CSV table of C-alpha atoms in Angstrom, one decimal:
chain,number,residue,atom,x,y,z
A,1,MET,CA,14.9,-11.3,1.6
A,2,GLN,CA,16.8,-10.0,4.6
A,3,PHE,CA,16.8,-12.9,7.1
A,4,GLU,CA,16.8,-12.7,10.8
A,5,LEU,CA,20.1,-13.5,12.5
A,6,ILE,CA,18.9,-17.1,13.1
A,7,GLN,CA,18.2,-17.5,9.4
A,8,ARG,CA,21.5,-15.9,8.4
A,9,ILE,CA,23.3,-18.4,10.6
A,10,LYS,CA,21.5,-21.4,9.3
A,11,LEU,CA,21.5,-20.5,5.6
A,12,THR,CA,24.6,-18.3,5.0
A,13,GLY,CA,26.8,-18.6,8.1
A,14,GLU,CA,26.9,-14.8,8.4
A,15,VAL,CA,27.1,-13.3,11.9
A,16,CYS,CA,27.0,-9.5,12.3
A,17,ASN,CA,29.8,-7.8,14.2
A,18,SER,CA,27.8,-6.9,17.2
A,19,CYS,CA,26.8,-10.6,17.6
A,20,LEU,CA,30.4,-11.7,17.5
A,21,LYS,CA,30.8,-10.1,20.9
A,22,HIS,CA,28.5,-12.8,22.3
A,23,THR,CA,30.5,-15.8,20.9
A,24,ASP,CA,33.9,-17.2,20.5
A,25,PHE,CA,33.3,-17.8,16.8
A,26,GLU,CA,35.4,-15.8,14.3
A,27,HIS,CA,33.7,-14.6,11.1
A,28,SER,CA,36.4,-16.2,9.0
A,29,ASN,CA,35.5,-19.6,10.4
A,30,SER,CA,31.8,-19.2,9.8
A,31,LYS,CA,30.6,-21.8,7.3
A,32,ILE,CA,27.1,-23.1,6.9
A,33,MET,CA,26.2,-23.7,10.5
A,34,ASN,CA,24.1,-26.6,11.6
A,35,ASP,CA,21.6,-26.8,14.4
A,36,GLU,CA,24.2,-28.3,16.8
A,37,ILE,CA,26.5,-25.3,16.4
A,38,LEU,CA,23.6,-22.9,16.7
A,39,THR,CA,22.4,-24.6,19.9
A,40,LYS,CA,25.9,-24.3,21.3
A,41,MET,CA,26.0,-20.6,20.5
A,42,LEU,CA,22.7,-19.9,22.2
A,43,GLY,CA,23.6,-22.1,25.1
A,44,GLU,CA,26.9,-20.5,25.9
A,45,ALA,CA,25.5,-17.1,26.4
A,46,HIS,CA,22.4,-15.6,27.9
A,47,GLY,CA,21.4,-14.6,24.4
A,48,LEU,CA,22.5,-13.5,21.0
A,49,LEU,CA,21.8,-10.0,19.8
A,50,ASN,CA,19.6,-10.2,16.8
A,51,PHE,CA,20.3,-8.3,13.6
A,52,HIS,CA,18.7,-4.8,13.9
A,53,ARG,CA,18.8,-1.3,12.6
A,54,ARG,CA,18.9,1.9,14.6
A,55,MET,CA,17.9,5.6,14.3
A,56,ASP,CA,18.9,8.6,16.4
A,57,PHE,CA,15.8,9.7,18.2
A,58,ASP,CA,16.6,12.7,20.5
A,59,ASP,CA,18.7,11.2,23.3
A,60,HIS,CA,17.7,7.6,22.5
A,61,TRP,CA,18.1,5.0,19.8
A,62,LEU,CA,15.1,3.6,18.0
A,63,LEU,CA,15.9,0.0,17.1
A,64,SER,CA,14.0,-2.2,14.6
A,65,THR,CA,14.2,-5.8,13.4
A,66,ASP,CA,13.2,-7.4,10.2
A,67,HIS,CA,10.1,-9.0,11.7
A,68,GLY,CA,8.9,-5.5,12.5
A,69,SER,CA,9.6,-5.3,16.2
A,70,TRP,CA,10.9,-2.0,17.6
A,71,ILE,CA,12.0,-0.4,20.9
A,72,LYS,CA,13.3,2.9,22.2
A,73,ILE,CA,16.6,2.6,24.2
A,74,ASP,CA,18.6,5.2,26.0
A,75,LYS,CA,22.0,5.6,24.2
A,76,GLU,CA,24.0,4.7,27.3
A,77,ASP,CA,21.9,1.5,27.9
A,78,TYR,CA,22.4,0.6,24.3
A,79,GLU,CA,26.2,0.5,24.8
A,80,GLU,CA,25.6,-2.0,27.6
A,81,ILE,CA,23.4,-4.1,25.5
A,82,LEU,CA,26.2,-4.6,23.0
A,83,GLU,CA,28.4,-6.2,25.7
A,84,LYS,CA,28.7,-9.9,26.1
A,85,ASP,CA,26.2,-11.7,28.3
A,86,TYR,CA,24.0,-8.6,28.9
A,87,ARG,CA,21.5,-9.1,31.6
A,88,GLY,CA,20.5,-5.5,32.3
A,89,LYS,CA,17.1,-3.9,33.0
A,90,HIS,CA,16.0,-4.2,29.3
A,91,PHE,CA,16.9,-7.8,28.9
A,92,ASP,CA,13.4,-9.3,29.4
A,93,ASP,CA,11.8,-6.7,27.1
A,94,LEU,CA,14.5,-7.2,24.4
A,95,VAL,CA,14.0,-11.0,24.5
A,96,GLU,CA,10.2,-10.6,24.3
A,97,ARG,CA,10.5,-8.3,21.3
A,98,GLY,CA,13.0,-10.6,19.5
A,99,PHE,CA,16.1,-8.3,19.8
A,100,ILE,CA,17.9,-10.9,21.9
A,101,LEU,CA,17.6,-14.5,20.8
A,102,THR,CA,17.6,-17.3,23.4
A,103,SER,CA,17.2,-21.1,22.9
A,104,GLU,CA,13.6,-20.7,24.2
A,105,THR,CA,12.6,-17.9,21.9
A,106,VAL,CA,14.6,-18.2,18.7
A,107,ASN,CA,11.8,-20.3,16.9
A,108,ASP,CA,9.3,-17.7,18.0
A,109,VAL,CA,11.3,-15.0,16.2
A,110,VAL,CA,11.5,-17.1,13.1
A,111,ASP,CA,7.7,-17.6,13.3
A,112,ALA,CA,7.3,-13.8,13.7
A,113,TYR,CA,9.3,-13.2,10.6
A,114,ARG,CA,7.2,-15.7,8.7
A,115,LEU,CA,4.0,-14.1,9.9
A,116,ARG,CA,5.3,-10.6,8.9
A,117,TYR,CA,5.6,-11.8,5.2
A,118,ARG,CA,3.0,-14.5,5.1
A,119,MET,CA,1.2,-12.8,2.1
A,120,LEU,CA,4.2,-13.3,-0.3
A,121,ASP,CA,3.3,-16.7,-1.5
A,122,ARG,CA,-0.5,-16.5,-1.5
A,123,GLY,CA,-1.1,-15.1,-4.9
A,124,PRO,CA,-2.9,-12.0,-6.1
A,125,SER,CA,-6.0,-10.9,-4.3
A,126,LEU,CA,-6.7,-7.8,-6.4
A,127,HIS,CA,-7.7,-8.1,-10.1
A,128,ILE,CA,-8.3,-4.9,-11.9
A,129,ILE,CA,-10.5,-5.1,-15.0
A,130,VAL,CA,-10.6,-2.3,-17.5
A,131,PRO,CA,-14.0,-2.6,-19.3
A,132,THR,CA,-13.2,0.3,-21.6
A,133,ILE,CA,-10.4,2.9,-22.0
A,134,ARG,CA,-13.0,5.4,-23.2
A,135,CYS,CA,-13.8,8.3,-20.9
A,136,ASN,CA,-16.0,11.4,-20.9
A,137,LEU,CA,-13.6,13.4,-18.6
A,138,ARG,CA,-10.2,15.0,-19.0
A,139,CYS,CA,-8.7,15.1,-15.5
A,140,VAL,CA,-5.5,17.0,-15.2
A,141,TYR,CA,-3.6,14.1,-13.6
A,142,CYS,CA,-5.0,11.0,-15.4
A,143,HIS,CA,-2.4,8.3,-15.7
A,144,SER,CA,-4.4,6.0,-17.9
A,145,GLU,CA,-4.5,8.5,-20.8
A,146,ALA,CA,-8.0,7.4,-21.8
A,147,GLU,CA,-9.6,7.7,-25.2
A,148,PRO,CA,-12.6,10.1,-25.8
A,149,MET,CA,-16.0,8.5,-25.1
A,150,THR,CA,-17.1,9.1,-28.7
A,151,ARG,CA,-14.5,6.6,-30.0
A,152,GLY,CA,-15.6,3.2,-31.3
A,153,PRO,CA,-16.1,-0.2,-29.7
A,154,GLN,CA,-12.6,-1.3,-30.4
A,155,PHE,CA,-11.7,0.4,-27.1
A,156,ASP,CA,-14.3,-1.7,-25.1
A,157,MET,CA,-13.9,-5.1,-23.7
A,158,SER,CA,-15.9,-7.8,-25.4
A,159,GLU,CA,-17.8,-10.6,-23.7
A,160,GLU,CA,-15.3,-13.2,-25.2
A,161,THR,CA,-12.4,-11.3,-23.6
A,162,LEU,CA,-14.2,-11.0,-20.3
A,163,LYS,CA,-14.7,-14.7,-20.1
A,164,LYS,CA,-11.0,-15.3,-20.7
A,165,VAL,CA,-10.1,-12.7,-18.1
A,166,LEU,CA,-12.3,-14.3,-15.5
A,167,HIS,CA,-11.0,-17.8,-16.2
A,168,PHE,CA,-7.5,-16.4,-15.8
A,169,ILE,CA,-8.5,-14.7,-12.5
A,170,PHE,CA,-10.1,-17.8,-11.0
A,171,GLN,CA,-7.1,-20.0,-11.8
A,172,THR,CA,-4.8,-17.9,-9.7
A,173,PRO,CA,-3.9,-19.3,-6.2
A,174,LYS,CA,-5.8,-17.0,-3.9
A,175,ASP,CA,-9.1,-18.3,-2.6
A,176,ARG,CA,-10.5,-14.8,-1.9
A,177,ILE,CA,-10.6,-12.6,-4.9
A,178,ARG,CA,-11.4,-8.9,-5.3
A,179,ILE,CA,-12.3,-7.7,-8.8
A,180,GLU,CA,-12.1,-4.0,-9.3
A,181,PHE,CA,-13.4,-2.0,-12.3
A,182,GLN,CA,-11.3,0.9,-13.5
A,183,GLY,CA,-11.2,2.8,-16.8
A,184,GLY,CA,-11.5,4.9,-18.8
A,185,GLU,CA,-15.0,5.2,-17.3
A,186,PRO,CA,-16.3,1.7,-16.6
A,187,MET,CA,-20.0,2.7,-16.8
A,188,LEU,CA,-19.5,3.4,-20.5
A,189,ASN,CA,-19.5,-0.4,-20.8
A,190,LYS,CA,-22.2,-1.4,-18.3
A,191,LYS,CA,-22.9,-4.7,-20.1
A,192,ILE,CA,-19.5,-6.0,-19.1
A,193,ILE,CA,-20.0,-4.9,-15.5
A,194,LYS,CA,-23.2,-6.9,-15.2
A,195,LYS,CA,-21.8,-9.9,-17.1
A,196,THR,CA,-18.8,-10.0,-14.8
A,197,LEU,CA,-21.0,-10.5,-11.8
A,198,GLN,CA,-22.9,-13.3,-13.6
A,199,PHE,CA,-19.8,-15.2,-14.8
A,200,ALA,CA,-17.9,-14.7,-11.6
A,201,GLN,CA,-20.7,-16.2,-9.6
A,202,GLU,CA,-20.6,-19.3,-11.8
A,203,LEU,CA,-16.8,-19.6,-11.6
A,204,ALA,CA,-16.9,-19.1,-7.8
A,205,LEU,CA,-19.2,-22.2,-7.5
A,206,LYS,CA,-17.0,-24.3,-9.7
A,207,THR,CA,-13.7,-23.3,-8.1
A,208,ASN,CA,-14.9,-23.0,-4.5
A,209,LYS,CA,-13.6,-19.4,-4.2
A,210,ARG,CA,-15.1,-16.3,-2.8
A,211,PHE,CA,-15.1,-12.9,-4.5
A,212,ASN,CA,-16.4,-9.4,-4.3
A,213,ILE,CA,-16.4,-6.5,-6.8
A,214,ALA,CA,-15.5,-2.9,-6.5
A,215,LEU,CA,-16.6,-0.3,-9.0
A,216,VAL,CA,-14.4,2.8,-9.4
A,217,SER,CA,-16.3,5.4,-11.4
A,218,ASN,CA,-16.2,9.1,-12.1
A,219,PHE,CA,-20.0,9.0,-11.3
A,220,THR,CA,-21.2,11.1,-14.2
A,221,GLN,CA,-22.8,8.1,-16.1
A,222,LEU,CA,-25.0,6.6,-13.3
A,223,ASP,CA,-28.4,6.1,-14.8
A,224,ASP,CA,-31.4,4.6,-13.0
A,225,ASP,CA,-30.9,1.1,-14.4
A,226,MET,CA,-27.3,1.0,-13.1
A,227,LEU,CA,-28.3,2.4,-9.8
A,228,GLU,CA,-30.9,-0.4,-9.3
A,229,PHE,CA,-28.2,-2.9,-10.3
A,230,LEU,CA,-25.9,-1.6,-7.6
A,231,VAL,CA,-28.7,-1.6,-5.0
A,232,LYS,CA,-29.7,-5.2,-5.9
A,233,HIS,CA,-26.1,-6.5,-5.6
A,234,LYS,CA,-24.8,-4.3,-2.8
A,235,GLU,CA,-23.7,-7.3,-0.7
A,236,LEU,CA,-21.2,-8.2,-3.4
A,237,LEU,CA,-20.5,-4.9,-5.1
A,238,SER,CA,-19.0,-1.8,-3.5
A,239,ILE,CA,-18.6,1.6,-5.2
A,240,SER,CA,-16.3,4.6,-5.0
A,241,THR,CA,-15.7,7.8,-6.9
A,242,SER,CA,-13.3,10.7,-7.0
A,243,LEU,CA,-14.0,13.8,-5.0
A,244,ASP,CA,-11.0,16.1,-4.7
A,245,GLY,CA,-12.5,18.5,-2.2
A,246,PRO,CA,-14.9,21.4,-2.3
A,247,GLN,CA,-16.4,22.5,-5.6
A,248,GLU,CA,-13.9,25.2,-6.5
A,249,LEU,CA,-11.0,22.7,-6.1
A,250,HIS,CA,-12.7,19.6,-7.6
A,251,ASP,CA,-13.7,21.4,-10.7
A,252,GLN,CA,-10.2,22.6,-11.4
A,253,ASN,CA,-8.9,19.0,-11.4
A,254,ARG,CA,-11.8,17.0,-12.9
A,255,CYS,CA,-13.6,18.4,-16.0
A,256,PHE,CA,-15.8,17.1,-18.8
A,257,LEU,CA,-13.9,16.5,-22.0
A,258,ASN,CA,-16.4,18.0,-24.4
A,259,ASN,CA,-16.8,21.4,-22.7
A,260,GLY,CA,-14.3,21.8,-19.9
A,261,ALA,CA,-17.0,22.2,-17.3
A,262,GLY,CA,-16.4,20.9,-13.8
A,263,THR,CA,-18.0,17.7,-12.6
A,264,TYR,CA,-18.7,18.5,-8.9
A,265,ASP,CA,-22.5,19.0,-9.3
A,266,ASN,CA,-22.9,15.8,-11.3
A,267,VAL,CA,-20.8,13.7,-8.9
A,268,THR,CA,-22.3,14.9,-5.7
A,269,ARG,CA,-25.9,14.6,-7.0
A,270,ASN,CA,-25.2,10.9,-7.8
A,271,ILE,CA,-23.6,10.4,-4.4
A,272,GLU,CA,-26.8,11.7,-2.9
A,273,ARG,CA,-28.9,9.3,-5.1
A,274,CYS,CA,-26.8,6.3,-3.8
A,275,GLN,CA,-27.0,7.4,-0.2
A,276,GLU,CA,-30.8,7.8,-0.5
A,277,LYS,CA,-30.8,4.1,-1.6
A,278,GLY,CA,-28.7,3.0,1.4
A,279,LEU,CA,-25.5,2.6,-0.6
A,280,HIS,CA,-22.1,3.6,0.9
A,281,VAL,CA,-19.9,5.5,-1.6
A,282,GLY,CA,-16.2,5.6,-0.9
A,283,LEU,CA,-14.4,8.8,-1.9
A,284,LEU,CA,-11.0,9.2,-3.5
A,285,MET,CA,-8.8,12.2,-4.0
A,286,VAL,CA,-5.5,13.2,-5.6
A,287,THR,CA,-3.4,16.0,-4.3
A,288,THR,CA,-2.4,18.7,-6.9
A,289,ARG,CA,-0.9,22.1,-6.4
A,290,TYR,CA,-4.4,23.5,-6.3
A,291,SER,CA,-5.1,21.3,-3.3
A,292,LEU,CA,-2.4,22.6,-1.0
A,293,PRO,CA,-4.2,25.6,0.5
A,294,TYR,CA,-7.4,23.5,1.0
A,295,TRP,CA,-6.2,21.0,3.6
A,296,LYS,CA,-9.0,21.9,6.1
A,297,GLU,CA,-11.7,22.3,3.5
A,298,ILE,CA,-10.9,18.9,1.9
A,299,VAL,CA,-11.3,17.1,5.2
A,300,ASP,CA,-14.5,19.1,6.0
A,301,GLU,CA,-15.9,18.1,2.7
A,302,TYR,CA,-15.2,14.4,3.4
A,303,VAL,CA,-16.8,14.7,6.8
A,304,ARG,CA,-19.8,16.3,5.2
A,305,TRP,CA,-20.3,13.3,3.0
A,306,GLY,CA,-20.1,10.9,6.0
A,307,GLN,CA,-16.6,9.5,5.3
A,308,LYS,CA,-14.6,7.9,8.1
A,309,GLY,CA,-11.3,8.0,6.1
A,310,ILE,CA,-9.5,9.9,3.5
A,311,HIS,CA,-6.6,8.9,1.2
A,312,VAL,CA,-4.4,12.0,0.7
A,313,LYS,CA,-2.9,10.6,-2.5
A,314,LEU,CA,0.4,11.8,-3.7
A,315,LEU,CA,0.4,13.0,-7.3
A,316,ASP,CA,2.6,10.8,-9.6
A,317,ARG,CA,4.5,12.5,-12.4
A,318,VAL,CA,3.1,10.2,-15.1
A,319,GLY,CA,0.4,10.4,-17.8
A,320,TYR,CA,-1.2,13.7,-18.3
A,321,ALA,CA,0.3,15.0,-15.0
A,322,ALA,CA,3.8,14.8,-16.5
A,323,GLU,CA,2.7,17.2,-19.3
A,324,VAL,CA,1.5,19.9,-16.9
A,325,TRP,CA,3.7,19.2,-13.9
A,326,ASP,CA,4.9,22.9,-13.7
A,327,GLU,CA,1.2,23.8,-13.2
A,328,ILE,CA,-0.1,21.1,-10.9
A,329,GLY,CA,3.0,19.5,-9.4
A,330,TYR,CA,4.8,20.4,-6.1
A,331,SER,CA,7.9,19.6,-4.1
A,332,MET,CA,7.9,16.8,-1.6
A,333,ASP,CA,8.4,19.3,1.2
A,334,GLU,CA,5.2,21.0,0.2
A,335,TYR,CA,3.3,17.7,0.1
A,336,VAL,CA,4.6,16.5,3.4
A,337,SER,CA,3.6,19.8,5.0
A,338,PHE,CA,0.1,19.4,3.5
A,339,TRP,CA,-0.1,15.8,4.7
A,340,LYS,CA,0.8,16.7,8.2
A,341,LYS,CA,-1.8,19.6,8.3
A,342,VAL,CA,-4.5,17.1,7.2
A,343,ASN,CA,-3.5,14.6,9.9
A,344,ASN,CA,-3.1,17.1,12.7
A,345,TYR,CA,-6.5,18.5,11.8
A,346,SER,CA,-7.9,14.9,12.0
A,347,PHE,CA,-6.5,14.7,15.5
A,348,GLU,CA,-8.3,17.9,16.4
A,349,LEU,CA,-11.6,16.5,15.0
A,350,PHE,CA,-11.1,13.2,16.8
A,351,ASP,CA,-11.0,15.2,20.1
A,352,LYS,CA,-14.4,16.6,19.1
A,353,GLY,CA,-15.8,13.1,18.5
A,354,ILE,CA,-15.4,13.1,14.7
A,355,MET,CA,-13.6,10.2,13.2
A,356,ILE,CA,-11.7,10.7,9.9
A,357,PHE,CA,-8.1,9.6,9.4
A,358,ASP,CA,-5.8,9.4,6.4
A,359,ARG,CA,-5.2,6.0,4.8
A,360,PHE,CA,-1.4,6.3,5.0
A,361,PHE,CA,-1.7,7.2,8.7
A,362,LYS,CA,-3.7,4.1,9.4
A,363,LEU,CA,-1.5,1.9,7.2
A,364,ALA,CA,1.6,3.2,9.0
A,365,LEU,CA,0.1,2.5,12.4
A,366,LYS,CA,-0.7,-1.1,11.3
A,367,LYS,CA,2.8,-1.6,9.9
A,368,ILE,CA,4.4,-0.4,13.2
A,369,LEU,CA,2.0,-2.0,15.7
A,370,TYR,CA,0.7,-5.2,14.0
A,371,SER,CA,2.5,-8.5,13.7
A,372,SER,CA,1.8,-8.9,10.0
A,373,ASP,CA,2.2,-6.4,7.2
A,374,PRO,CA,-1.2,-4.9,6.1
A,375,ASP,CA,-0.2,-5.8,2.5
A,376,TYR,CA,-0.8,-2.4,0.9
A,377,LEU,CA,0.6,-3.3,-2.5
A,378,ASP,CA,2.2,0.0,-3.3
A,379,TRP,CA,4.1,0.3,0.0
A,380,MET,CA,5.9,-2.9,0.8
A,381,SER,CA,8.9,-4.9,-0.1
A,382,PRO,CA,8.6,-6.6,-2.5
A,383,CYS,CA,5.7,-4.6,-4.0
A,384,GLY,CA,2.5,-6.1,-5.2
A,385,THR,CA,3.5,-6.5,-8.9
A,386,LEU,CA,1.6,-9.7,-10.0
A,387,ARG,CA,2.2,-11.1,-6.6
A,388,GLY,CA,-0.6,-9.1,-5.2
A,389,GLN,CA,-2.4,-7.5,-8.1
A,390,VAL,CA,-2.9,-8.1,-11.8
A,391,VAL,CA,-4.5,-5.7,-14.4
A,392,TYR,CA,-6.4,-6.7,-17.4
A,393,ASN,CA,-6.9,-4.2,-20.2
A,394,HIS,CA,-9.9,-4.1,-22.5
A,395,ASN,CA,-8.2,-6.3,-25.2
A,396,GLY,CA,-6.9,-8.9,-22.7
A,397,ASP,CA,-3.4,-7.5,-22.3
A,398,ILE,CA,-2.0,-8.0,-18.8
A,399,TYR,CA,-0.2,-5.3,-16.9
A,400,CYS,CA,1.8,-6.0,-13.7
A,401,CYS,CA,-0.1,-3.4,-11.7
A,402,ASP,CA,-2.4,-0.4,-12.0
A,403,GLU,CA,0.4,2.2,-12.3
A,404,ALA,CA,1.9,0.1,-15.2
A,405,ARG,CA,-0.9,1.1,-17.5
A,406,VAL,CA,1.1,4.3,-18.3
A,407,SER,CA,3.1,2.4,-20.9
A,408,GLU,CA,2.9,-0.7,-23.1
A,409,ASN,CA,6.4,-1.5,-22.0
A,410,PHE,CA,4.9,-2.9,-18.8
A,411,ILE,CA,2.6,-5.4,-20.6
A,412,VAL,CA,3.6,-8.9,-19.4
A,413,GLY,CA,1.2,-11.1,-21.2
A,414,ASN,CA,-2.3,-11.6,-22.6
A,415,VAL,CA,-5.2,-13.7,-21.3
A,416,PHE,CA,-5.5,-15.5,-24.6
A,417,GLU,CA,-1.9,-16.8,-24.4
A,418,SER,CA,-0.7,-16.6,-20.8
A,419,THR,CA,-1.1,-18.5,-17.5
A,420,TYR,CA,-0.4,-16.9,-14.2
A,421,ALA,CA,2.5,-19.2,-13.6
A,422,SER,CA,4.0,-18.3,-17.0
A,423,LEU,CA,3.9,-14.6,-16.1
A,424,LEU,CA,5.9,-15.1,-12.9
A,425,GLU,CA,8.6,-16.9,-14.9
A,426,LYS,CA,9.2,-14.0,-17.3
A,427,ASP,CA,12.4,-12.1,-17.1
A,428,LYS,CA,10.6,-8.8,-17.2
A,429,THR,CA,8.4,-9.8,-14.3
A,430,GLN,CA,11.3,-10.9,-12.2
A,431,GLU,CA,13.3,-7.8,-13.0
A,432,ILE,CA,10.4,-5.6,-11.7
A,433,ILE,CA,9.9,-7.6,-8.6
A,434,LYS,CA,13.6,-7.7,-7.7
A,435,SER,CA,13.9,-4.0,-8.2
A,436,SER,CA,11.1,-3.5,-5.6
A,437,MET,CA,13.0,-5.3,-2.9
A,438,LEU,CA,14.8,-3.1,-0.4
A,439,GLU,CA,17.7,-5.5,0.3
A,440,GLY,CA,20.8,-4.2,-1.3
A,441,TYR,CA,19.6,-0.6,-1.4
A,442,TYR,CA,20.6,2.1,1.0
A,443,CYS,CA,17.4,1.0,2.7
A,444,ASP,CA,19.0,-2.1,4.2
A,445,SER,CA,20.7,0.0,6.9
A,446,CYS,CA,17.6,2.2,7.5
A,447,PHE,CA,15.5,1.9,10.7
A,448,PHE,CA,12.3,2.3,8.7
A,449,LYS,CA,13.1,-0.6,6.3
A,450,PRO,CA,10.7,-3.2,7.9
A,451,TYR,CA,7.8,-0.8,7.3
A,452,CYS,CA,8.7,0.6,3.9
A,453,GLY,CA,8.5,-0.2,0.2
A,454,VAL,CA,9.1,1.2,-3.3
A,455,CYS,CA,7.3,1.4,-6.6
A,456,PRO,CA,9.6,0.4,-9.5
A,457,ILE,CA,7.1,1.4,-12.1
A,458,ILE,CA,6.9,5.0,-11.1
A,459,HIS,CA,10.7,5.1,-10.9
A,460,HIS,CA,11.1,3.6,-14.4
A,461,CYS,CA,8.7,6.2,-15.8
A,462,ARG,CA,10.9,9.0,-14.4
A,463,GLU,CA,14.3,7.5,-15.0
A,464,GLY,CA,13.9,4.9,-17.8
A,465,ASN,CA,15.4,2.1,-15.7
A,466,TYR,CA,14.9,-0.1,-12.6
A,467,ARG,CA,18.2,0.9,-10.9
A,468,ILE,CA,16.6,2.7,-8.0
A,469,LYS,CA,18.6,4.9,-5.8
A,470,LEU,CA,15.9,5.1,-3.3
A,471,ASN,CA,17.4,7.5,-0.8
A,472,LYS,CA,17.7,10.0,-3.7
A,473,THR,CA,14.0,9.8,-4.5
A,474,ASN,CA,11.0,11.8,-3.4
A,475,ASN,CA,9.3,8.6,-2.2
A,476,CYS,CA,12.0,8.0,0.4
A,477,GLN,CA,11.4,11.5,1.9
A,478,PHE,CA,7.7,10.9,1.8
A,479,TYR,CA,7.7,7.5,3.6
A,480,ARG,CA,10.4,8.6,6.1
A,481,SER,CA,8.3,11.7,6.9
A,482,ILE,CA,5.1,9.7,7.4
A,483,LEU,CA,6.8,7.0,9.6
A,484,ASP,CA,8.7,9.6,11.7
A,485,PHE,CA,5.4,11.5,12.2
A,486,ILE,CA,3.8,8.3,13.5
A,487,PHE,CA,6.6,7.3,15.8
A,488,ARG,CA,6.6,10.8,17.3
A,489,LYS,CA,2.9,10.5,17.9
A,490,LEU,CA,3.4,7.1,19.5
A,491,MET,CA,6.1,8.5,21.8
A,492,PHE,CA,4.6,11.8,22.8
A,493,ASN,CA,0.8,11.2,22.3
A,494,THR,CA,0.6,7.6,23.5
A,495,LYS,CA,-2.8,7.8,25.1
A,496,GLU,CA,-4.4,9.6,22.2
A,497,VAL,CA,-3.0,7.1,19.7
A,498,LYS,CA,-4.3,4.2,21.8
A,499,LYS,CA,-7.8,5.7,21.7
A,500,ILE,CA,-7.5,6.1,18.0
A,501,MET,CA,-6.4,2.5,17.5
A,502,LEU,CA,-9.4,1.3,19.6
A,503,ALA,CA,-11.8,3.5,17.6
A,504,LEU,CA,-10.4,2.2,14.3
A,505,SER,CA,-10.8,-1.4,15.5
A,506,LEU,CA,-14.3,-0.8,16.5
A,507,LEU,CA,-15.1,0.9,13.2
A,508,LYS,CA,-13.7,-2.1,11.3
A,509,SER,CA,-15.7,-4.5,13.4
A,510,SER,CA,-18.9,-2.5,12.8
A,511,ARG,CA,-18.4,-2.8,9.1
A,512,ASN,CA,-17.8,-6.5,9.3
């Protein structure tokens, strides 16, 4: 981990060059420093300038710290801040935000850093169960490369395997557990979905843990019996399905395997059935080349179905998508342009009293404005591999994350043989986690580093290794573009963003 200045001093003796201007200590004399020396350093000056990163922002610098604090400073003022014993007009603000450390505030900065990354040692909260790898669809971008639904039961999870999976889940450290069904198409093995609820309730009582279940389905196999099951257990079980936009777009992306027909009519009919029963259905989308002209229509479709959010998901070049990339793929410039159009349109709708914002937009706001990271597992450092999520295949094989299901190379264990602790000790696991940490990359000098992350699995699928040159990847451009967009909104549309944050908070409260 990248430590705050105070932690660097205590643990490594390192002091950055800008900080040396505040002290009489030479870098060559820096050994492991004890609290007495640290106290002397803080006591001899008005404050020490904390380790930070900067980015050119018009005629200002944007500065950020590892605990996620940031500030905009005029470039001339910044030169003054670098001088010894700075007590200029920004002093109090810099102290409050942790850019200048004093004897009174240094422990607060350490606590802020700890708060920022408090999720790292709490264990996985998301457990993805694959009841079957059979599916009745052939979506153009599927990364799980499912088997046809007509294949035999060897592709379905058995009750014996399910019990082993759930015992594995409930022995992990987290006391609040989210179980998510993915496929294949989970509803092709309805028995396992129902048994999961039964067994999980029993284990929750024994282990004093809490859980909920999310069902991610293509929504073409929802019969009356399953609908009643969802209604009966709606307090514990949420549901979501894929809707890529209006019918002409959705049906290009998501088709039945047997005849190639689009699924829009089936999916929307079942959404209506659920809504008539009082069930909320979350909607998911993936952006393909077909989506790019439909930025307005996609948002309007989601508004029509009562959605308050939309996840404008970037297409990964894995699975089936890799085979037809020239047809459905796009450049990062094209995607970023599409993403900005969606979000600017959301701002227009917000002015008209309609609330719908992209998930990445909301996550970025939280990363920038909240004290703790929102722990979105695909976009943080280190990523959520095993630390935040675990995936259990139909045969009990354990993958380190959802994206890892593209290859058996990413299997890290099996529920019949492994414990959670043994998975973390494996060389393969540690290699993946280490490669997702931004320290040591180009990122360590980037202003956006405290808010960013990397997916080593996607990189490995593209390049065949974990040696990520992040600034050379499309993901770097994507995240930088999103974060720059947010910061410019914060600087130039401050009142509007404040209203949005308030509305989002009220929305979250109403759902709780």
